[in-house]
Amino acid sequence: MILSNIIAGPCSADTKENLFNTVNELYNIGIRIIRVGIWKPRTKPNMFEGIGEIGLVWIKELKEKYTDLKFAIEIATPEQLNLAIKYNIDIFWIGARTTTDPFAVSNLASAIFNLPKKDKKDKTLLIKNPVCPDIDLWEGAYLRLKDCGIKNIGFIYRGFKTYKSIKYRNEPIWKIPVQLKLKYPELIMYCDPSHIAGDKIYVEEIMKEAKLYGINHFIIESHINPECALSDINQQLTPMKLNEILNDINSFNEENQNKEKLLIYRKDIDEIDNEIINLLAKRMEVSKNIGKYKKENNIEIFQPERLKALINKLKSVGKELNLTPEFIENIWMEIHDESVRNQN
Ligand code: PEP
Ligand code: MN
């Protein structure tokens, strides 16, 4: 079966042998678009920064061998764009770090704009989200690129860098790609589960989650021998493992699909409830301390005047926020009762 909604391939090309073997196996499982990193934007210097132009020579050879294969590479500068054109690469993507920089995006947009029409006729351009969760920066990159002369433009969602401690490498804040998808429904939204996950064991669950949000196109890192890869060792799948996951995903229950708005509202509610419950617990802790203080200083625990003043103040704040006085009174009487029980 040909998998037209999947792009797969190594994070970076390393040796010709690895690249050819990876592509051969991916071809056999039905992949027809191969991703290959040629220049790698590394966070710190002195790491593997990509194989460079020789990788494009290998791709040229692969394109002669498999004439129905398309290749996708990351470009970040006009020089890289020109080389990609020279070697007839089909799909370019703009990486997360590049999308973060409006100058870099504008430079690329002008370079593409200035290409002869014939050179960009059948090309596709995919824009990864920026490193930080800023939907405007992501949309801004699209707005800068949309008139560059390449008609097929799409997005790639790869999650966001975060300081929170989470199990993934990048935080998937689904409402951001969903908002962009709702605003530009004609553009394809790919999900890159590999860079969200950071570990191959989470790739499948992220794909399932993406599908719940109506995202059905994926760009996935795959390497014939991930342990020997020169970048992103942990998150690359062998083509065989990728095939297993794709089969699983195919039979995945899709009844929740395209309810992305509802899912996002529910996620928001879950987050808010979580905040409320944590604040309530915090409030009770403070209340216990007050109880102790009152006991030590022989102060009456229940103070009707204080309660009256508190509820009146909250009612007037609530009014400004469109919360009815009855609602405020009911909730805070409950909270107050629990506080008194705690103080006792
Ligand atoms: C990549 O695709 O290998 C890559 C560097 O991704 P990102 O730009 O999402 O970090
Ligand atoms: Mn990578």
CSV table of C-alpha atoms and ligand atoms in Angstrom, one decimal:
chain,number,residue,atom,x,y,z
A,1,MET,CA,0.0,0.0,0.0
A,2,ILE,CA,1.3,3.4,-0.9
A,3,LEU,CA,1.2,5.8,2.0
A,4,SER,CA,0.7,9.2,0.5
A,5,ASN,CA,0.2,11.0,3.9
A,6,ILE,CA,3.5,9.9,5.4
A,7,ILE,CA,7.0,11.4,5.0
A,8,ALA,CA,9.7,9.4,6.6
A,9,GLY,CA,13.5,9.2,6.6
A,10,PRO,CA,16.6,9.9,8.6
A,11,CYS,CA,17.1,12.9,10.8
A,12,SER,CA,20.3,13.4,8.9
A,13,ALA,CA,22.1,11.6,6.1
A,14,ASP,CA,25.3,10.1,7.4
A,15,THR,CA,26.7,7.4,5.1
A,16,LYS,CA,25.7,6.6,1.6
A,17,GLU,CA,25.1,3.0,2.7
A,18,ASN,CA,22.8,3.9,5.6
A,19,LEU,CA,20.8,6.3,3.4
A,20,PHE,CA,20.4,3.8,0.6
A,21,ASN,CA,19.4,1.0,2.9
A,22,THR,CA,17.0,3.2,4.8
A,23,VAL,CA,15.3,4.5,1.6
A,24,ASN,CA,15.1,0.9,0.2
A,25,GLU,CA,13.3,-0.4,3.3
A,26,LEU,CA,11.0,2.7,3.5
A,27,TYR,CA,10.2,2.2,-0.2
A,28,ASN,CA,9.2,-1.4,0.5
A,29,ILE,CA,6.7,-0.4,3.2
A,30,GLY,CA,5.0,2.0,0.9
A,31,ILE,CA,6.7,5.4,1.7
A,32,ARG,CA,7.0,7.6,-1.3
A,33,ILE,CA,8.3,10.8,0.3
A,34,ILE,CA,11.6,10.7,2.0
A,35,ARG,CA,12.9,13.3,4.5
A,36,VAL,CA,16.6,13.7,4.8
A,37,GLY,CA,18.6,16.3,6.9
A,38,ILE,CA,21.4,17.6,4.8
A,39,TRP,CA,22.4,20.6,7.0
A,40,LYS,CA,21.6,20.3,10.6
A,41,PRO,CA,20.9,23.4,12.8
A,42,ARG,CA,22.5,22.2,16.1
A,43,THR,CA,21.9,24.0,19.4
A,44,LYS,CA,25.6,24.0,20.3
A,45,PRO,CA,28.7,24.0,18.0
A,46,ASN,CA,31.0,21.0,17.4
A,47,MET,CA,28.2,18.6,16.9
A,48,PHE,CA,27.4,16.9,13.6
A,49,GLU,CA,26.2,19.7,11.4
A,50,GLY,CA,25.1,17.5,8.4
A,51,ILE,CA,26.8,15.9,5.5
A,52,GLY,CA,26.2,18.8,3.1
A,53,GLU,CA,26.2,18.7,-0.7
A,54,ILE,CA,27.4,15.1,-1.0
A,55,GLY,CA,24.1,14.1,0.5
A,56,LEU,CA,22.3,15.8,-2.4
A,57,VAL,CA,24.5,13.8,-4.8
A,58,TRP,CA,23.3,10.6,-3.1
A,59,ILE,CA,19.7,11.8,-3.3
A,60,LYS,CA,20.2,12.4,-7.1
A,61,GLU,CA,21.3,8.8,-7.5
A,62,LEU,CA,18.3,7.6,-5.4
A,63,LYS,CA,15.9,9.6,-7.6
A,64,GLU,CA,17.3,7.9,-10.6
A,65,LYS,CA,16.9,4.5,-9.0
A,66,TYR,CA,13.4,5.1,-7.6
A,67,THR,CA,11.7,7.4,-10.1
A,68,ASP,CA,8.4,7.7,-8.1
A,69,LEU,CA,10.2,8.8,-4.9
A,70,LYS,CA,10.1,12.4,-3.7
A,71,PHE,CA,12.6,14.0,-1.4
A,72,ALA,CA,12.2,16.6,1.4
A,73,ILE,CA,15.0,18.5,3.0
A,74,GLU,CA,15.3,21.4,5.4
A,75,ILE,CA,16.6,24.7,4.0
A,76,ALA,CA,17.6,27.7,6.1
A,77,THR,CA,19.5,30.0,3.8
A,78,PRO,CA,19.3,31.1,0.1
A,79,GLU,CA,22.6,29.1,-0.6
A,80,GLN,CA,20.9,25.9,0.7
A,81,LEU,CA,17.8,26.7,-1.4
A,82,ASN,CA,20.0,27.1,-4.6
A,83,LEU,CA,21.7,23.8,-4.0
A,84,ALA,CA,18.3,22.1,-3.3
A,85,ILE,CA,17.1,23.4,-6.6
A,86,LYS,CA,20.2,22.4,-8.4
A,87,TYR,CA,19.7,18.8,-7.2
A,88,ASN,CA,16.0,18.9,-8.0
A,89,ILE,CA,14.7,18.4,-4.5
A,90,ASP,CA,10.9,18.3,-4.4
A,91,ILE,CA,9.9,19.5,-1.0
A,92,PHE,CA,11.6,22.0,1.3
A,93,TRP,CA,10.9,22.6,4.9
A,94,ILE,CA,11.7,25.5,7.1
A,95,GLY,CA,13.0,24.3,10.5
A,96,ALA,CA,11.7,25.4,13.9
A,97,ARG,CA,14.8,27.6,14.6
A,98,THR,CA,14.5,29.3,11.2
A,99,THR,CA,10.8,30.0,11.6
A,100,THR,CA,11.6,31.7,14.9
A,101,ASP,CA,13.7,34.4,13.0
A,102,PRO,CA,11.7,36.8,10.7
A,103,PHE,CA,14.9,38.0,9.0
A,104,ALA,CA,15.8,34.5,8.0
A,105,VAL,CA,12.3,33.8,6.8
A,106,SER,CA,12.2,37.0,4.7
A,107,ASN,CA,15.5,36.2,3.2
A,108,LEU,CA,14.3,32.8,2.1
A,109,ALA,CA,11.0,34.3,0.8
A,110,SER,CA,12.9,36.7,-1.4
A,111,ALA,CA,15.3,34.0,-2.6
A,112,ILE,CA,12.4,31.8,-3.6
A,113,PHE,CA,10.5,34.7,-5.1
A,114,ASN,CA,13.5,35.4,-7.4
A,115,LEU,CA,13.9,31.9,-8.6
A,116,PRO,CA,12.9,31.3,-12.3
A,117,LYS,CA,9.2,30.1,-12.4
A,118,LYS,CA,10.2,26.8,-14.0
A,119,ASP,CA,12.4,26.0,-11.0
A,120,LYS,CA,9.7,26.2,-8.4
A,121,LYS,CA,6.8,24.9,-10.5
A,122,ASP,CA,6.2,21.6,-8.8
A,123,LYS,CA,7.8,22.3,-5.4
A,124,THR,CA,6.2,22.1,-2.0
A,125,LEU,CA,7.1,24.2,1.0
A,126,LEU,CA,6.4,23.2,4.5
A,127,ILE,CA,6.8,25.5,7.5
A,128,LYS,CA,7.6,24.1,10.9
A,129,ASN,CA,6.3,25.9,14.0
A,130,PRO,CA,8.8,28.1,15.8
A,131,VAL,CA,10.6,26.8,18.9
A,132,CYS,CA,8.4,28.9,21.2
A,133,PRO,CA,4.6,28.6,21.4
A,134,ASP,CA,3.9,31.7,19.4
A,135,ILE,CA,1.2,31.2,16.8
A,136,ASP,CA,1.7,34.6,15.4
A,137,LEU,CA,5.3,34.0,14.6
A,138,TRP,CA,4.3,30.7,12.9
A,139,GLU,CA,1.5,32.4,10.9
A,140,GLY,CA,3.9,35.3,10.2
A,141,ALA,CA,6.3,33.0,8.5
A,142,TYR,CA,3.5,31.7,6.3
A,143,LEU,CA,2.4,35.3,5.5
A,144,ARG,CA,6.0,36.2,4.5
A,145,LEU,CA,6.2,33.1,2.3
A,146,LYS,CA,2.8,32.8,0.8
A,147,ASP,CA,3.5,34.9,-2.3
A,148,CYS,CA,6.9,33.5,-3.0
A,149,GLY,CA,5.7,31.6,-6.1
A,150,ILE,CA,5.4,28.1,-4.6
A,151,LYS,CA,1.8,27.2,-4.6
A,152,ASN,CA,1.9,24.1,-2.4
A,153,ILE,CA,2.5,25.3,1.1
A,154,GLY,CA,1.8,23.5,4.3
A,155,PHE,CA,2.7,23.4,8.0
A,156,ILE,CA,4.6,20.9,10.2
A,157,TYR,CA,3.8,20.8,13.9
A,158,ARG,CA,6.7,19.6,16.1
A,159,GLY,CA,5.7,20.9,19.5
A,160,PHE,CA,7.4,23.6,21.7
A,161,LYS,CA,10.5,23.9,23.8
A,162,THR,CA,9.5,24.1,27.5
A,163,TYR,CA,11.0,24.4,30.9
A,164,LYS,CA,8.3,22.3,32.4
A,165,SER,CA,9.3,18.8,33.2
A,166,ILE,CA,7.4,16.6,30.8
A,167,LYS,CA,8.0,13.2,29.4
A,168,TYR,CA,8.4,14.5,25.8
A,169,ARG,CA,11.2,16.5,24.3
A,170,ASN,CA,8.8,19.2,23.1
A,171,GLU,CA,5.4,20.1,24.6
A,172,PRO,CA,2.4,19.4,22.3
A,173,ILE,CA,0.1,22.3,22.8
A,174,TRP,CA,-2.5,21.0,20.4
A,175,LYS,CA,-4.7,24.0,20.3
A,176,ILE,CA,-2.0,26.0,18.5
A,177,PRO,CA,-1.8,23.8,15.3
A,178,VAL,CA,-5.6,23.3,15.5
A,179,GLN,CA,-6.2,27.1,15.5
A,180,LEU,CA,-3.9,27.5,12.5
A,181,LYS,CA,-5.6,24.6,10.7
A,182,LEU,CA,-9.0,26.1,11.3
A,183,LYS,CA,-7.8,29.4,10.0
A,184,TYR,CA,-6.1,27.9,6.9
A,185,PRO,CA,-8.1,24.7,6.2
A,186,GLU,CA,-6.7,24.5,2.6
A,187,LEU,CA,-3.2,24.0,3.9
A,188,ILE,CA,-1.9,20.6,4.9
A,189,MET,CA,-0.9,20.3,8.5
A,190,TYR,CA,1.7,17.6,9.1
A,191,CYS,CA,2.6,16.4,12.6
A,192,ASP,CA,6.2,15.5,13.4
A,193,PRO,CA,5.8,13.1,16.3
A,194,SER,CA,9.5,12.3,16.4
A,195,HIS,CA,10.5,15.8,17.5
A,196,ILE,CA,7.6,16.1,19.9
A,197,ALA,CA,8.5,12.8,21.4
A,198,GLY,CA,12.3,12.9,21.6
A,199,ASP,CA,12.0,9.1,22.2
A,200,LYS,CA,10.8,6.5,19.7
A,201,ILE,CA,8.6,4.9,22.4
A,202,TYR,CA,6.2,7.9,22.4
A,203,VAL,CA,5.9,8.3,18.6
A,204,GLU,CA,2.8,6.1,18.3
A,205,GLU,CA,0.8,7.7,21.1
A,206,ILE,CA,1.6,11.2,19.7
A,207,MET,CA,0.3,10.1,16.3
A,208,LYS,CA,-2.9,8.9,17.9
A,209,GLU,CA,-3.4,12.1,19.7
A,210,ALA,CA,-2.7,14.1,16.5
A,211,LYS,CA,-5.4,12.1,14.8
A,212,LEU,CA,-7.9,13.0,17.5
A,213,TYR,CA,-7.2,16.6,16.6
A,214,GLY,CA,-7.9,16.0,12.9
A,215,ILE,CA,-4.2,15.8,11.9
A,216,ASN,CA,-3.6,12.9,9.5
A,217,HIS,CA,-0.3,13.7,7.8
A,218,PHE,CA,2.9,12.8,9.5
A,219,ILE,CA,6.6,13.4,9.0
A,220,ILE,CA,8.5,10.8,10.9
A,221,GLU,CA,12.2,10.1,11.5
A,222,SER,CA,13.4,6.7,10.5
A,223,HIS,CA,16.9,5.3,10.2
A,224,ILE,CA,18.1,1.8,9.2
A,225,ASN,CA,20.3,1.6,12.3
A,226,PRO,CA,19.2,4.4,14.8
A,227,GLU,CA,22.0,3.6,17.3
A,228,CYS,CA,24.6,4.6,14.7
A,229,ALA,CA,22.8,7.8,13.6
A,230,LEU,CA,24.7,11.1,14.0
A,231,SER,CA,21.7,13.1,15.3
A,232,ASP,CA,18.5,12.4,17.2
A,233,ILE,CA,19.5,8.8,18.0
A,234,ASN,CA,16.7,8.2,20.5
A,235,GLN,CA,13.7,9.2,18.5
A,236,GLN,CA,14.4,7.4,15.2
A,237,LEU,CA,12.5,4.3,14.3
A,238,THR,CA,13.8,1.5,12.1
A,239,PRO,CA,11.6,1.2,9.0
A,240,MET,CA,10.4,-2.1,10.3
A,241,LYS,CA,9.2,-0.6,13.6
A,242,LEU,CA,7.7,2.3,11.6
A,243,ASN,CA,5.7,-0.2,9.5
A,244,GLU,CA,4.3,-1.8,12.7
A,245,ILE,CA,3.2,1.5,14.1
A,246,LEU,CA,1.6,2.6,10.8
A,247,ASN,CA,-0.4,-0.7,10.7
A,248,ASP,CA,-1.5,-0.1,14.3
A,249,ILE,CA,-2.5,3.5,13.5
A,250,ASN,CA,-4.5,2.4,10.6
A,251,SER,CA,-6.8,0.3,12.8
A,252,PHE,CA,-6.9,3.0,15.4
A,253,ASN,CA,-10.5,3.9,16.4
A,254,GLU,CA,-11.2,7.1,14.6
A,255,GLU,CA,-14.6,7.9,16.1
A,256,ASN,CA,-13.3,11.0,18.0
A,257,GLN,CA,-11.7,12.5,14.9
A,258,ASN,CA,-12.5,16.0,13.8
A,259,LYS,CA,-13.9,17.0,17.1
A,260,GLU,CA,-10.8,19.0,17.6
A,261,LYS,CA,-12.6,22.1,19.0
A,262,LEU,CA,-14.5,20.1,21.6
A,263,LEU,CA,-11.3,18.3,22.6
A,264,ILE,CA,-9.5,21.6,23.1
A,265,TYR,CA,-12.3,23.0,25.2
A,266,ARG,CA,-12.2,19.9,27.3
A,267,LYS,CA,-8.5,20.1,27.7
A,268,ASP,CA,-8.8,23.8,28.8
A,269,ILE,CA,-11.5,22.7,31.4
A,270,ASP,CA,-9.2,19.9,32.7
A,271,GLU,CA,-6.3,22.4,33.1
A,272,ILE,CA,-8.5,24.9,34.9
A,273,ASP,CA,-10.0,22.3,37.2
A,274,ASN,CA,-6.5,21.2,38.0
A,275,GLU,CA,-5.6,24.7,39.0
A,276,ILE,CA,-8.7,25.1,41.1
A,277,ILE,CA,-8.1,21.9,43.0
A,278,ASN,CA,-4.5,22.9,43.7
A,279,LEU,CA,-5.5,26.3,44.9
A,280,LEU,CA,-8.1,24.8,47.2
A,281,ALA,CA,-5.5,22.5,48.7
A,282,LYS,CA,-3.2,25.5,49.2
A,283,ARG,CA,-6.0,27.5,50.8
A,284,MET,CA,-6.7,24.7,53.3
A,285,GLU,CA,-3.0,24.6,54.2
A,286,VAL,CA,-3.0,28.3,55.0
A,287,SER,CA,-6.3,27.8,56.9
A,288,LYS,CA,-4.7,25.1,59.1
A,289,ASN,CA,-1.9,27.5,60.0
A,290,ILE,CA,-4.5,30.1,60.9
A,291,GLY,CA,-6.2,27.5,63.1
A,292,LYS,CA,-3.0,26.8,65.0
A,293,TYR,CA,-2.3,30.5,65.5
A,294,LYS,CA,-5.8,31.1,66.8
A,295,LYS,CA,-5.5,28.3,69.2
A,296,GLU,CA,-2.1,29.5,70.5
A,297,ASN,CA,-3.5,33.0,71.0
A,298,ASN,CA,-6.9,32.0,72.3
A,299,ILE,CA,-8.8,33.5,69.4
A,300,GLU,CA,-12.3,32.3,68.5
A,301,ILE,CA,-12.2,30.2,65.3
A,302,PHE,CA,-15.5,31.1,63.8
A,303,GLN,CA,-15.7,34.9,63.2
A,304,PRO,CA,-19.1,35.8,61.6
A,305,GLU,CA,-18.0,39.4,60.8
A,306,ARG,CA,-14.9,38.3,58.9
A,307,LEU,CA,-17.0,35.7,56.9
A,308,LYS,CA,-19.6,38.4,56.0
A,309,ALA,CA,-17.0,40.8,54.9
A,310,LEU,CA,-15.2,38.2,52.8
A,311,ILE,CA,-18.3,37.0,51.0
A,312,ASN,CA,-19.4,40.6,50.3
A,313,LYS,CA,-16.0,41.4,48.8
A,314,LEU,CA,-16.0,38.3,46.6
A,315,LYS,CA,-19.6,39.0,45.5
A,316,SER,CA,-18.6,42.4,44.2
A,317,VAL,CA,-15.5,41.0,42.4
A,318,GLY,CA,-17.7,38.2,41.0
A,319,LYS,CA,-20.2,40.7,39.7
A,320,GLU,CA,-17.5,42.2,37.5
A,321,LEU,CA,-16.7,38.8,36.2
A,322,ASN,CA,-20.3,37.8,35.4
A,323,LEU,CA,-20.6,35.4,38.3
A,324,THR,CA,-23.9,35.6,40.2
A,325,PRO,CA,-23.9,36.5,43.9
A,326,GLU,CA,-25.8,33.2,44.8
A,327,PHE,CA,-23.1,31.2,43.1
A,328,ILE,CA,-20.3,33.0,44.9
A,329,GLU,CA,-22.1,32.7,48.2
A,330,ASN,CA,-22.8,29.0,47.8
A,331,ILE,CA,-19.2,28.2,46.9
A,332,TRP,CA,-17.5,30.3,49.6
A,333,MET,CA,-19.9,29.1,52.3
A,334,GLU,CA,-18.7,25.5,51.4
A,335,ILE,CA,-15.1,26.6,51.4
A,336,HIS,CA,-15.4,28.4,54.6
A,337,ASP,CA,-17.1,25.5,56.3
A,338,GLU,CA,-14.3,23.2,55.2
A,339,SER,CA,-11.8,25.7,56.5
A,340,VAL,CA,-13.4,25.9,59.9
A,341,ARG,CA,-13.5,22.1,60.1
A,342,ASN,CA,-9.7,22.1,59.2
A,343,GLN,CA,-9.0,24.7,61.9
A,344,ASN,CA,-10.8,22.6,64.5
B,1,PEP,C1,14.7,18.0,12.0
B,1,PEP,O1,13.6,17.9,11.4
B,1,PEP,O2,15.6,17.1,12.1
B,1,PEP,C2,14.8,19.2,12.9
B,1,PEP,C3,16.0,19.7,13.1
B,1,PEP,O3,13.7,19.6,13.4
B,1,PEP,P1,13.2,20.9,14.1
B,1,PEP,O4,13.5,22.1,13.2
B,1,PEP,O5,11.7,20.6,14.3
B,1,PEP,O6,13.9,21.0,15.4
B,2,MN,MN,15.9,15.4,13.9
